[in-house]
The first five atom37 places (N, CA, C, CB, O) and aatype in JSON, in Angstrom:
{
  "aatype": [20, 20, 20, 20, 20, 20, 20, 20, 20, 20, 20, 20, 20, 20, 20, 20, 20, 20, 20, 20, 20, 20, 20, 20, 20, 20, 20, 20, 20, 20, 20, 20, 20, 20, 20, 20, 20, 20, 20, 20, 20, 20, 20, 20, 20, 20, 20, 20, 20, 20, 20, 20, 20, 20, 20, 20, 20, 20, 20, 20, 20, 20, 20, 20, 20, 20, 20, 20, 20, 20, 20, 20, 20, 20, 20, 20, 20, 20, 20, 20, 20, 20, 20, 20, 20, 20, 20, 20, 20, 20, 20, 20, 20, 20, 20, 20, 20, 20, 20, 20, 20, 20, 20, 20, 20, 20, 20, 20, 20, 20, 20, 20, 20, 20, 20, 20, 20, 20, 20],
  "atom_mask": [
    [1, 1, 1, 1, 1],
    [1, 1, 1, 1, 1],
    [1, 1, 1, 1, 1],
    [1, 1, 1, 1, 1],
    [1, 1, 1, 1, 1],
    [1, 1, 1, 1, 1],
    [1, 1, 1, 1, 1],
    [1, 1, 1, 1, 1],
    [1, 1, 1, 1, 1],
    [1, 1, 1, 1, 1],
    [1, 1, 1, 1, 1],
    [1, 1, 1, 1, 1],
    [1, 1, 1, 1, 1],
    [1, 1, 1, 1, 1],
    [1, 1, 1, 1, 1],
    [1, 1, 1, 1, 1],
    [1, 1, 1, 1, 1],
    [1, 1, 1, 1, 1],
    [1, 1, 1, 1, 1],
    [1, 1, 1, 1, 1],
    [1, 1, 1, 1, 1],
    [1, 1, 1, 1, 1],
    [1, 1, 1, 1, 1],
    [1, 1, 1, 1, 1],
    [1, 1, 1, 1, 1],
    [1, 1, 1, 1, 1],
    [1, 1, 1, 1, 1],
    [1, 1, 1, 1, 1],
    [1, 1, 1, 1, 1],
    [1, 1, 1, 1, 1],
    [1, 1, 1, 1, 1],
    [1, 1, 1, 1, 1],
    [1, 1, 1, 1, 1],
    [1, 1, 1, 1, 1],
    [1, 1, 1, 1, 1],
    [1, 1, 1, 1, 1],
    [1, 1, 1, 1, 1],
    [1, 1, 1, 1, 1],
    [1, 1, 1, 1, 1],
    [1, 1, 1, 1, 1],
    [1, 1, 1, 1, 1],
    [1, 1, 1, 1, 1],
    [1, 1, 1, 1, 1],
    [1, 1, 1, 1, 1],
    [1, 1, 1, 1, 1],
    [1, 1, 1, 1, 1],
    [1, 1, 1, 1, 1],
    [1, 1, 1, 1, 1],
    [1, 1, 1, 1, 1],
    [1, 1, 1, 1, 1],
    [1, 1, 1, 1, 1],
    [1, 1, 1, 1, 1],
    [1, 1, 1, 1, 1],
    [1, 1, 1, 1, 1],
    [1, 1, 1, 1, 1],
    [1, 1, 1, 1, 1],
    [1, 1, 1, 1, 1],
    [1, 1, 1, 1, 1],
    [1, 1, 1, 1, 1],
    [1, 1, 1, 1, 1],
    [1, 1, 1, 1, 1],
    [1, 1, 1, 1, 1],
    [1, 1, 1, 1, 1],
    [1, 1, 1, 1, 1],
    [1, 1, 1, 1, 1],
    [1, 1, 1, 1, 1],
    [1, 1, 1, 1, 1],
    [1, 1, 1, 1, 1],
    [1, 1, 1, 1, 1],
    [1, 1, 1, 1, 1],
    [1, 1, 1, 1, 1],
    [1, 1, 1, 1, 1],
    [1, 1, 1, 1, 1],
    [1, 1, 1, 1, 1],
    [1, 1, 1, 1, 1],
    [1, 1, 1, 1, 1],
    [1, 1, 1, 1, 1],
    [1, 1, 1, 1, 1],
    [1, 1, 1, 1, 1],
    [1, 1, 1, 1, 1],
    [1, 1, 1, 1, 1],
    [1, 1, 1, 1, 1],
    [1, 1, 1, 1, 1],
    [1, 1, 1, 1, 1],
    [1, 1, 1, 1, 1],
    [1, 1, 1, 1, 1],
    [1, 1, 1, 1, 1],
    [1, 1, 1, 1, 1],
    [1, 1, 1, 1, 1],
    [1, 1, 1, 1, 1],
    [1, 1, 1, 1, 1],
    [1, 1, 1, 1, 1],
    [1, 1, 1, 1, 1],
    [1, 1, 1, 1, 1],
    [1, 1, 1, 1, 1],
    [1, 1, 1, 1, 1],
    [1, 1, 1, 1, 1],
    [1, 1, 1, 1, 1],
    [1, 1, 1, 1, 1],
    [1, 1, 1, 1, 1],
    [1, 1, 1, 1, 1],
    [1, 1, 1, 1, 1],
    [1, 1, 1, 1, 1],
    [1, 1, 1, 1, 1],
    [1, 1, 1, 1, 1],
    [1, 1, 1, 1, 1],
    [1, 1, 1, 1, 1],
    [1, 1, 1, 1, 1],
    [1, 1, 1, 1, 1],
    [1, 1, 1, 1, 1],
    [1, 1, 1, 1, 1],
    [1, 1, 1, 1, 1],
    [1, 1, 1, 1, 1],
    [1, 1, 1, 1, 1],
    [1, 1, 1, 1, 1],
    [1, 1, 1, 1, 1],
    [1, 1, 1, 1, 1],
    [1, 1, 1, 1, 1],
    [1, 1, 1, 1, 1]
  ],
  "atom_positions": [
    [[187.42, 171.5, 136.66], [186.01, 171.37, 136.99], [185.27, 170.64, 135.88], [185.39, 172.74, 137.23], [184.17, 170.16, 136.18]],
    [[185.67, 170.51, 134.78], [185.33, 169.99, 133.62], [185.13, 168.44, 133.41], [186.23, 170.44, 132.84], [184.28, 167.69, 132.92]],
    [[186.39, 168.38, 134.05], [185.93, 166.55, 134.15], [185.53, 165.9, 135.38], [187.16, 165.55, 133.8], [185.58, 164.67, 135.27]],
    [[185.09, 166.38, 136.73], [184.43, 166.39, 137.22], [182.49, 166.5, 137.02], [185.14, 166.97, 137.63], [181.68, 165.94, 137.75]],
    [[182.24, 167.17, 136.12], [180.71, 167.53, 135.24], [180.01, 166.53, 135.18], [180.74, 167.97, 133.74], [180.13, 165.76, 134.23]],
    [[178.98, 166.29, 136.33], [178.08, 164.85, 135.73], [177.23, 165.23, 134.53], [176.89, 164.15, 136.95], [176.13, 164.68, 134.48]],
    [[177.51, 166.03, 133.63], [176.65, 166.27, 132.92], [176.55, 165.08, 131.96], [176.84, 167.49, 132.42], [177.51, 164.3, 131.98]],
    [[175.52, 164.79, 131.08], [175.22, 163.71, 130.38], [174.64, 162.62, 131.43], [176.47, 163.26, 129.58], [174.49, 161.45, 131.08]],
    [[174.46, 162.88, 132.21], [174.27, 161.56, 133.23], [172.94, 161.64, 134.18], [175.66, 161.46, 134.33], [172.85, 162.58, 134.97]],
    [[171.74, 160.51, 134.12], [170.9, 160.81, 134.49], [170.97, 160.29, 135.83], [170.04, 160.59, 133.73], [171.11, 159.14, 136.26]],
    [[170.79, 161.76, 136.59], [170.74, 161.45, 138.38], [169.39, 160.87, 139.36], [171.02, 162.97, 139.09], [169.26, 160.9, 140.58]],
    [[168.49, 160.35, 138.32], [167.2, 160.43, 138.49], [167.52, 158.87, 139.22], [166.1, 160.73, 137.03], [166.95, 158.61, 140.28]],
    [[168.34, 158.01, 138.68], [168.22, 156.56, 138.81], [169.86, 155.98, 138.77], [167.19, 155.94, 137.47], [170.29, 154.87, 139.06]],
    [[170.5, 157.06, 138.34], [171.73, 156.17, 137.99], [172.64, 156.59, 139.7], [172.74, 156.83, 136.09], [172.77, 157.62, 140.37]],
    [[173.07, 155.3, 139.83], [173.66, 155.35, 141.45], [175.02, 155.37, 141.22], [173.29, 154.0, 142.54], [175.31, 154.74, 140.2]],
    [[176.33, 156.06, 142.02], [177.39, 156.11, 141.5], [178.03, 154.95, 142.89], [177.96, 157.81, 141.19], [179.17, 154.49, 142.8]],
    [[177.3, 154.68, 143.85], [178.01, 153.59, 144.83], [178.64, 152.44, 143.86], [176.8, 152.83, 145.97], [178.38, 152.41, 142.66]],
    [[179.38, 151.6, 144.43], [179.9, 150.58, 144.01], [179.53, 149.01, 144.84], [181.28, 151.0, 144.02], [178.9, 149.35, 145.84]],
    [[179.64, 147.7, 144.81], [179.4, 146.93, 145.64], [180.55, 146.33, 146.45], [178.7, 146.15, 145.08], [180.38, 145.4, 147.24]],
    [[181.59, 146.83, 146.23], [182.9, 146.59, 147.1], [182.21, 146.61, 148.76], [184.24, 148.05, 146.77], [181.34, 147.21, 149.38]],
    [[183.13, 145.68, 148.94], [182.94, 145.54, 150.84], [181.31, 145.19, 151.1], [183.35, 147.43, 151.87], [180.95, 145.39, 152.26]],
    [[180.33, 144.71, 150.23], [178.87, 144.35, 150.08], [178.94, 142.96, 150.32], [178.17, 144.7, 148.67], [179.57, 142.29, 149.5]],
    [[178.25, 142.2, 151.61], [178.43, 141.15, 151.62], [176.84, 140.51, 151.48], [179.31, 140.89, 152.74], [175.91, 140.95, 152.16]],
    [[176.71, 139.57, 150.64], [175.33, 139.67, 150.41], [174.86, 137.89, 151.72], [174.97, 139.56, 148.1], [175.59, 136.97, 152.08]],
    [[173.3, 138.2, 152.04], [173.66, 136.95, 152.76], [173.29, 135.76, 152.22], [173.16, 136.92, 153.99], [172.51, 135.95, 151.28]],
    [[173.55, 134.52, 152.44], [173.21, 132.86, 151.68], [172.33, 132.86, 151.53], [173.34, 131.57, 152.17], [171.73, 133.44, 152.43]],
    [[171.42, 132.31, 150.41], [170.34, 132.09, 149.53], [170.27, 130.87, 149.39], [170.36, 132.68, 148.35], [171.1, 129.98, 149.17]],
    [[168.31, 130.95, 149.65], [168.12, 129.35, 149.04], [166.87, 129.31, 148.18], [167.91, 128.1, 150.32], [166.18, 130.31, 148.39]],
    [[166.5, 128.72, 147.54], [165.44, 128.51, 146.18], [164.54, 127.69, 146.46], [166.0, 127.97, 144.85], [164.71, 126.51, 146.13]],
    [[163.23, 128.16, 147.21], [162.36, 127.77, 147.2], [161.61, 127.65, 146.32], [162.07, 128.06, 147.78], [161.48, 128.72, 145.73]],
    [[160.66, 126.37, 145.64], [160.1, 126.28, 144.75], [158.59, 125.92, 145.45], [160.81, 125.41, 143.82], [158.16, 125.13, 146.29]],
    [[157.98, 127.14, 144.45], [156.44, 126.69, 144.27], [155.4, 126.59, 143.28], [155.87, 127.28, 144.87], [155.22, 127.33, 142.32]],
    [[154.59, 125.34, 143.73], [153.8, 124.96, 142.12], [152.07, 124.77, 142.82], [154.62, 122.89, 141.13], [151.5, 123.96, 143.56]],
    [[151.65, 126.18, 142.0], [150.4, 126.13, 141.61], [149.48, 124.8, 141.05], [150.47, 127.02, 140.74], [149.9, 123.79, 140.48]],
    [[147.94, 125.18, 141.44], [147.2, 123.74, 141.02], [146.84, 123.61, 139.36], [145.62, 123.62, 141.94], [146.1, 122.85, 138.75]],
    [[147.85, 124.9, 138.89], [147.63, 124.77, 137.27], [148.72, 124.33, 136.37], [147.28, 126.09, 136.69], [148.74, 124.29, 135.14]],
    [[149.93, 123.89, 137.51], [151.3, 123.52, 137.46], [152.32, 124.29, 136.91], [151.38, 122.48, 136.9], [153.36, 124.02, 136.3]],
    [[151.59, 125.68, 137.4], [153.05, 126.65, 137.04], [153.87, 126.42, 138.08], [152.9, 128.39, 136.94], [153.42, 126.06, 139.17]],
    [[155.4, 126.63, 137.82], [156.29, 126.41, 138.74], [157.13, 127.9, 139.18], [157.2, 125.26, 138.13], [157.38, 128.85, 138.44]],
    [[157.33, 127.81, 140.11], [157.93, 129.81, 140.31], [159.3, 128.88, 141.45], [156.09, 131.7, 141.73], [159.21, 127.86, 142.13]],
    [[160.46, 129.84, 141.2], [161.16, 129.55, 142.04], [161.43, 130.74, 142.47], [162.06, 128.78, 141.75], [161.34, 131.68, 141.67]],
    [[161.87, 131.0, 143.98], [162.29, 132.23, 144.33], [163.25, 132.29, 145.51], [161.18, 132.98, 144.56], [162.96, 131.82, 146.6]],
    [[164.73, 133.04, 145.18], [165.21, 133.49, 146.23], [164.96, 133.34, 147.52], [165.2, 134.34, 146.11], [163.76, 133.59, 147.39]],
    [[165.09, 133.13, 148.73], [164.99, 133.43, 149.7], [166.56, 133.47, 151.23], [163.86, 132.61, 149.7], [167.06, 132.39, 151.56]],
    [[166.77, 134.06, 151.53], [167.49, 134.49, 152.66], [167.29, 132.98, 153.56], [166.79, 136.05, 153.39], [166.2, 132.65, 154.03]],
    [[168.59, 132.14, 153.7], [168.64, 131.13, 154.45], [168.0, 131.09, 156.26], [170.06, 130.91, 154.27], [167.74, 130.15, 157.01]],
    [[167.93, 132.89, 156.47], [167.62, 133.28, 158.04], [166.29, 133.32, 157.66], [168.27, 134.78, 158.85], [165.78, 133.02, 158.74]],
    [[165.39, 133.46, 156.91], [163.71, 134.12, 156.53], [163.26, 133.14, 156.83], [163.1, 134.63, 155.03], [163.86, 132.06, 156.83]],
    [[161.96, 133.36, 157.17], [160.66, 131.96, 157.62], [160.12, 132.28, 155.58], [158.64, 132.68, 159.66], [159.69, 133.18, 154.86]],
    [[160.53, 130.86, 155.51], [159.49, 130.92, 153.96], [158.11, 130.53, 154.18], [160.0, 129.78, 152.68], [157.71, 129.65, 154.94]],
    [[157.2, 131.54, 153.2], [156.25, 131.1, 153.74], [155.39, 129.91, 153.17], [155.64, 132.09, 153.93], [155.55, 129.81, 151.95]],
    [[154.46, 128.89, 153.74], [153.51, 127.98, 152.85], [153.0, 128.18, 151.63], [152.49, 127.76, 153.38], [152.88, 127.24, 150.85]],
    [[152.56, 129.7, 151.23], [151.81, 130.23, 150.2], [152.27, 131.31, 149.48], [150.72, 130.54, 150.62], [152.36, 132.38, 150.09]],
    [[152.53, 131.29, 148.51], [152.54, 132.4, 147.34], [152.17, 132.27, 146.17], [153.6, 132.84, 147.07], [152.32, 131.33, 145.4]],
    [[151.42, 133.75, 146.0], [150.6, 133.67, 144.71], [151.48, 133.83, 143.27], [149.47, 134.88, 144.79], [152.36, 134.55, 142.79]],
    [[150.49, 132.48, 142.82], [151.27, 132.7, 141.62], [151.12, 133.6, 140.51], [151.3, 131.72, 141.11], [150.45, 134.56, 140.88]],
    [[151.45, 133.68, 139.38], [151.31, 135.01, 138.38], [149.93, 134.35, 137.81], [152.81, 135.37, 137.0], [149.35, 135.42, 137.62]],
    [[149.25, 133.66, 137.51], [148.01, 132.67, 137.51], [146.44, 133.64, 138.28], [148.59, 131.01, 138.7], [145.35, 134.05, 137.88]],
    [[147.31, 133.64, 139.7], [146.03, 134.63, 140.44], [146.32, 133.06, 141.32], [143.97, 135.25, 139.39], [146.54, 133.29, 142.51]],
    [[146.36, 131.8, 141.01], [145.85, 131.2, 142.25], [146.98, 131.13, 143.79], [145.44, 129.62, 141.7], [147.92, 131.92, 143.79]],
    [[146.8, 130.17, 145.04], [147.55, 129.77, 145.53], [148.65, 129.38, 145.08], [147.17, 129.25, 145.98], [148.49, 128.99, 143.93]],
    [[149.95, 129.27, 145.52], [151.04, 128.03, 144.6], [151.61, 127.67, 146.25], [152.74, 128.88, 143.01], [151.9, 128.61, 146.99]],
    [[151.72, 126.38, 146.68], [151.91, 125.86, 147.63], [153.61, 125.85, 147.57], [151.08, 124.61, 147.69], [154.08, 126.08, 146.46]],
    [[154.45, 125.62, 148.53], [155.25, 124.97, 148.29], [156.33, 123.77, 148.33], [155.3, 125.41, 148.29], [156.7, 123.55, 149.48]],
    [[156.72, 123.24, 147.71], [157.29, 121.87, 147.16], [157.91, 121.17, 148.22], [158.35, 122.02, 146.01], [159.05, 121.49, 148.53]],
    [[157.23, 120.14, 148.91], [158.0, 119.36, 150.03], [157.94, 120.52, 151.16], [159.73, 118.84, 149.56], [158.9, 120.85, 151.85]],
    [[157.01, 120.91, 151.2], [157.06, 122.31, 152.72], [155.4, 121.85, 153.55], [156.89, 124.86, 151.79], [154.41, 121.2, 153.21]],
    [[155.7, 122.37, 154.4], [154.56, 122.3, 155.26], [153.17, 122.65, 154.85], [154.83, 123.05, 156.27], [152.95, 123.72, 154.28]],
    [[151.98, 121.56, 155.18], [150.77, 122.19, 154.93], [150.19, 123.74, 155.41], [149.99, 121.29, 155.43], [150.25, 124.1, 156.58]],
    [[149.76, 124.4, 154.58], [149.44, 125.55, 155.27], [148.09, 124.98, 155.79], [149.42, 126.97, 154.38], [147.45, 123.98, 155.46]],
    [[147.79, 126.32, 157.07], [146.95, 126.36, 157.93], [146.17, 126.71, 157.27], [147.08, 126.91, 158.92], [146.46, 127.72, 156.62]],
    [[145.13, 126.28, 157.1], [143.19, 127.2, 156.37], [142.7, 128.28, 157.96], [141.03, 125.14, 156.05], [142.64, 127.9, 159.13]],
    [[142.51, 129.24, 157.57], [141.8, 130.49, 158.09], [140.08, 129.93, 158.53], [141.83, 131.83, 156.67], [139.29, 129.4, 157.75]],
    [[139.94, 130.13, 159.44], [138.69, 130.0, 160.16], [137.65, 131.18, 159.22], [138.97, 130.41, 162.01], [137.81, 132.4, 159.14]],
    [[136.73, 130.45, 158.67], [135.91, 131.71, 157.83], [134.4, 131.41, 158.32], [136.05, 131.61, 155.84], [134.01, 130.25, 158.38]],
    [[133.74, 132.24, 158.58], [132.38, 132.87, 158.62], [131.18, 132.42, 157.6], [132.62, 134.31, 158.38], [131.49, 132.68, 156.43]],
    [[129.92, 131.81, 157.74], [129.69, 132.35, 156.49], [128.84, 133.01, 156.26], [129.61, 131.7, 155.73], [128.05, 133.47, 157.09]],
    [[128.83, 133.23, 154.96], [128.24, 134.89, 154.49], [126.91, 135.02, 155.2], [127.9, 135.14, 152.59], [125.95, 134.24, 155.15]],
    [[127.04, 136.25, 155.94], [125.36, 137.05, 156.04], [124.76, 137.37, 154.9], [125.28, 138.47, 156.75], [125.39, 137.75, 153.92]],
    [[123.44, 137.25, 154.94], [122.7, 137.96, 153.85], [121.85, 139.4, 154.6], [121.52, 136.72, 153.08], [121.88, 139.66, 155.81]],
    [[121.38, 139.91, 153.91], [120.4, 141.01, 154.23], [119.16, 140.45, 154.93], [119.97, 141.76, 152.92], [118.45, 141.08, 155.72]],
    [[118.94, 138.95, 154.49], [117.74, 138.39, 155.27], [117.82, 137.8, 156.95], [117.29, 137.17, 154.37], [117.03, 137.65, 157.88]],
    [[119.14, 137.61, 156.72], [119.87, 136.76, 158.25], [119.68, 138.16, 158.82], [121.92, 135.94, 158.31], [118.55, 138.32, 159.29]],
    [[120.62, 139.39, 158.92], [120.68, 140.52, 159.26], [118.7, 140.75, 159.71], [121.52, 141.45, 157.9], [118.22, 140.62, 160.84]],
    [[118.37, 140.9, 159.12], [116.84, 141.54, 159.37], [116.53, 140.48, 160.73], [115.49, 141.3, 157.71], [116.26, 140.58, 161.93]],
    [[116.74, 139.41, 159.71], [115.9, 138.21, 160.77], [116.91, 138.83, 162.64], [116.55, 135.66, 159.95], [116.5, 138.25, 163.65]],
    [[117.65, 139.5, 162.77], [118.7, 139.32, 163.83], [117.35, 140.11, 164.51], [120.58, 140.03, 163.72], [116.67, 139.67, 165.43]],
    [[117.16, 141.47, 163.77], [116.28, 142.48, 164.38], [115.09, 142.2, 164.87], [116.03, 143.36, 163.62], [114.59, 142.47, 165.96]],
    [[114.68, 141.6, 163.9], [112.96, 141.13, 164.17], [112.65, 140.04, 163.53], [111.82, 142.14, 163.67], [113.35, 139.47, 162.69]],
    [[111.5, 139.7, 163.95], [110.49, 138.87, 164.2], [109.71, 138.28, 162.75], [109.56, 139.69, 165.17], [109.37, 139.28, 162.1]],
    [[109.39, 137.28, 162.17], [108.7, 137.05, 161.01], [107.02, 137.79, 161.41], [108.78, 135.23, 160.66], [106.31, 138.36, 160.58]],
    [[106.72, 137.6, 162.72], [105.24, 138.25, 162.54], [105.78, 139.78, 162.63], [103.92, 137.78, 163.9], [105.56, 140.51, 161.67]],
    [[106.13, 140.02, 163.19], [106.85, 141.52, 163.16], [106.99, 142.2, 161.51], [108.61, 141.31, 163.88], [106.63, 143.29, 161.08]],
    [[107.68, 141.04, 160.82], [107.93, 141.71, 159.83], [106.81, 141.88, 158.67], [109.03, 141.18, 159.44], [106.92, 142.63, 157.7]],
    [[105.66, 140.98, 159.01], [104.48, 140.78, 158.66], [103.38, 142.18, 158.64], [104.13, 139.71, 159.56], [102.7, 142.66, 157.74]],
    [[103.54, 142.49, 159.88], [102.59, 143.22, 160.04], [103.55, 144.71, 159.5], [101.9, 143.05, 161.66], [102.94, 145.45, 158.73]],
    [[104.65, 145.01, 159.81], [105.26, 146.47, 159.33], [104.81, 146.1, 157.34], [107.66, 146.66, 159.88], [104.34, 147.17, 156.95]],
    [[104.79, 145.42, 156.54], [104.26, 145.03, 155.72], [103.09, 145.37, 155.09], [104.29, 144.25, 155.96], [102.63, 145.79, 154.03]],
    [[102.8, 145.0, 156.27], [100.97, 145.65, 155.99], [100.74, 146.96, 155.9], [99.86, 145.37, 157.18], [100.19, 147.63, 155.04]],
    [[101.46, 147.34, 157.34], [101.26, 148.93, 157.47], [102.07, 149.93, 156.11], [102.05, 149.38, 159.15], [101.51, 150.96, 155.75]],
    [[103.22, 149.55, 155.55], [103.54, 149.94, 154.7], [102.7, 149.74, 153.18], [104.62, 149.56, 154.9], [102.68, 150.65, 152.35]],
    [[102.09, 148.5, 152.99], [101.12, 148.5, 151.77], [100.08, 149.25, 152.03], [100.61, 147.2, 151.36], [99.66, 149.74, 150.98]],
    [[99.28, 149.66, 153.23], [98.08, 150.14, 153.31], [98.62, 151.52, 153.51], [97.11, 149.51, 154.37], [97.7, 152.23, 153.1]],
    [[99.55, 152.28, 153.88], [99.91, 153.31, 153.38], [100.39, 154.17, 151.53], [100.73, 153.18, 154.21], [100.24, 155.27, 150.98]],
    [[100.94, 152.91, 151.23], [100.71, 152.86, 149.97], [99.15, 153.16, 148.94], [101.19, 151.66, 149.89], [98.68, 153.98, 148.16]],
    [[98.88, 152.14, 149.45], [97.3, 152.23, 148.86], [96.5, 153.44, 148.97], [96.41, 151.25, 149.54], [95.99, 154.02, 148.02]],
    [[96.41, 153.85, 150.37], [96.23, 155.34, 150.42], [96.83, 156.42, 149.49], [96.62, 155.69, 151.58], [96.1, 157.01, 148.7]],
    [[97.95, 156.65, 149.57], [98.33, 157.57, 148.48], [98.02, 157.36, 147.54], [99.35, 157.79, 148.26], [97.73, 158.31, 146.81]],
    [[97.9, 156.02, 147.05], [96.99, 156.1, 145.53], [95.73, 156.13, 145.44], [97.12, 155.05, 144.67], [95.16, 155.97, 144.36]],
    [[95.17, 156.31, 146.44], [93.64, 156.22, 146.24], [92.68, 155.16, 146.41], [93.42, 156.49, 145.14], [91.45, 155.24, 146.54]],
    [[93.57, 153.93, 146.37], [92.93, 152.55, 146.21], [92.03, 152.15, 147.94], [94.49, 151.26, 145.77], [92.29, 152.52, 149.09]],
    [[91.33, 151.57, 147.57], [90.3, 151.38, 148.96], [90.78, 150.29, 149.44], [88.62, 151.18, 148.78], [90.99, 149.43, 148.59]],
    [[91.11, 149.91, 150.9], [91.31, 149.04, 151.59], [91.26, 147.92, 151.31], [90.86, 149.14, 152.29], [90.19, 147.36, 151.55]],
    [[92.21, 147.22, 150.78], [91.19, 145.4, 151.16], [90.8, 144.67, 151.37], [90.88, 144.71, 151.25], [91.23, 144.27, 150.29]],
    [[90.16, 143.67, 151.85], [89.82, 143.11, 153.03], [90.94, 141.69, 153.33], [88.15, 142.72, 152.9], [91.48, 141.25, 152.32]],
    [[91.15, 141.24, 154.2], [91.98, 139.76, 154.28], [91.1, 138.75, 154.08], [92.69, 139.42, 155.67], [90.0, 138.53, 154.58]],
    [[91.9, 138.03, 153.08], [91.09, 136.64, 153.02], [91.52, 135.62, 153.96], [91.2, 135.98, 151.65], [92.54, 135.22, 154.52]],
    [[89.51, 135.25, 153.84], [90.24, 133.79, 155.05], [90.7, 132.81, 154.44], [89.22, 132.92, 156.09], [90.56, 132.7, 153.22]],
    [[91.31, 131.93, 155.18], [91.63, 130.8, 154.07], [90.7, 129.38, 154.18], [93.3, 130.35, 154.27], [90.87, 128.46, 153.37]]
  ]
}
């Protein structure tokens, strides 16, 4: 039983399989180069769709080398909080809730009405 004993041996990570009868499948090396001209090459499985884009260690895009243009994503552009409002209502609309909110204001402080100027 003694030499059988995995003792000394960490079971946390250490694998006792072997790679006999492991057939691994054909590989090919796709290369891609970022617009800061880092170059990354990577593995890929001869059956895998490689894809147009991977990020490089950079943070940016890295395209890749003699491969197809990627497709650009249809994008939106940004709402603001003012577009949003404007969806709801109305510029005179928003005019007059304005008012009613300053002249409520004014009240709580005490201040007396003011009159509108003409122009």
């Amino acid at each position: 039983m003694a030499e059988r004993s995995l003792r000394g041996t960490n079971l946390s990570w250490l694998s006792f399989e072997s790679d006999e009868g492991v057939t691994f499948s054909d590989r090919a090396i796709s290369r891609y180069v970022c617009p800061d001209g880092h170059v990354s090459e990577l593995p890929f499985s001869v059956e895998a769709e490689v894809p147009p884009l991977w990020e490089c260690r950079c943070g940016l895009d890295a395209k890749l080398e003699n491969g197809p243009e990627p497709e650009l994503k249809a994008t939106k552009p940004q709402r603001t909080h003012w577009d949003m409002l404007l969806e709801r209502r109305s510029v005179p609309e928003l005019e007059e809730l304005l008012e009613e909110r300053l002249a409520l204001l004014r009240q709580m402080r005490g201040e007396k009405p003011s009159r509108k100027r003409s122009a």
